[in-house]
Amino acid sequence: MPEFAKNIVVAHRGAWKTQGLPENSIAALKHAIALKCTGSEFDVQMTADDILVVNHDPEYQGMSIPETSYADLAVHKLSNGETLPTLREYIRAGLENNTTTRLVCEIKPSKTVERGEFMAEKAVALVKELHAEDMTVYISFGFEILRKIEELNPKAHTQYLEANKSPEQLKAVGIDGADYHFKAFKKHPEWIESAKKIGIALNAWTVNDPADMDWLLEEGFDYITTNEPEVLLEKIKSK
Ligand code: MG
């Protein structure tokens, strides 16, 4: 069983910045694990031939991921020489020598709700096949994507990214956390209190300014998602 690191640091797209690594690379994931972040986030897109791949944008080196086969995309390497990681490869790498760092899997919404739900189905099946269920947190801007994941596996841990639902609205459909832009919590401080009261996890993105980190730490957030995991880890250590 995982024993997640007892900190609140989620490395956004892996820990890439200080190492000069490509965002969402397996190397950036490995570095987040080496730092013992409690989570490492990554983004999932789907190719024309229905392969889930890890990349932030729907474009990869000038090609549209949903309209290009994996073989054609994979001709082009990441800047560190890695091949464009499939979700399978990424999760397998994330399971190696790792009991501390959650795999925070963002399913990117697709052109249609159906395609997004299909991606969710494929991701849930893959996570199950790889025995990564305890290690995985699913996040998405797609409310229907998270609902689909909860329908397929009610034990899955899910967090919603678009700050247009109250913690009560998330709870009502079985979503487990509010992972909102930190400014949304400044606008809706009442969400912080109600989330704690009803057991909705609190996460905020993308928090790179030390002053914003301090505020979220004071507010008792469960997770803080950042491009500066080293800064946040150091801050916690000195508290
Ligand atoms: Mg993301």
PDB file of N, CA and C and ligand atoms in Angstrom, residues 12 41 43 56 106 108, ligand 1:
ATOM      1  N   HIS A  12       3.378  20.356 -10.655  1.00  0.00           N
ATOM      2  CA  HIS A  12       2.520  20.603 -11.811  1.00  0.00           C
ATOM      3  C   HIS A  12       3.235  20.219 -13.109  1.00  0.00           C
ATOM      4  N   GLU A  41       1.534  15.867 -11.111  1.00  0.00           N
ATOM      5  CA  GLU A  41       0.401  16.019 -12.030  1.00  0.00           C
ATOM      6  C   GLU A  41       0.866  15.845 -13.474  1.00  0.00           C
ATOM      7  N   ASP A  43      -0.946  15.620 -17.843  1.00  0.00           N
ATOM      8  CA  ASP A  43      -2.121  15.864 -18.689  1.00  0.00           C
ATOM      9  C   ASP A  43      -2.275  14.765 -19.730  1.00  0.00           C
ATOM     10  N   HIS A  56       0.379  18.331 -22.584  1.00  0.00           N
ATOM     11  CA  HIS A  56      -0.574  19.342 -22.127  1.00  0.00           C
ATOM     12  C   HIS A  56      -1.517  19.798 -23.236  1.00  0.00           C
ATOM     13  N   GLU A 106      -4.671  14.266 -15.136  1.00  0.00           N
ATOM     14  CA  GLU A 106      -5.683  15.196 -15.664  1.00  0.00           C
ATOM     15  C   GLU A 106      -6.177  14.730 -17.020  1.00  0.00           C
ATOM     16  N   LYS A 108      -7.940  15.585 -20.184  1.00  0.00           N
ATOM     17  CA  LYS A 108      -8.305  16.812 -20.898  1.00  0.00           C
ATOM     18  C   LYS A 108      -9.639  16.613 -21.622  1.00  0.00           C
TER      19      LYS A 108
HETATM   20 MG    MG B   1      -2.832  19.921 -15.990  1.00  0.00          MG
END
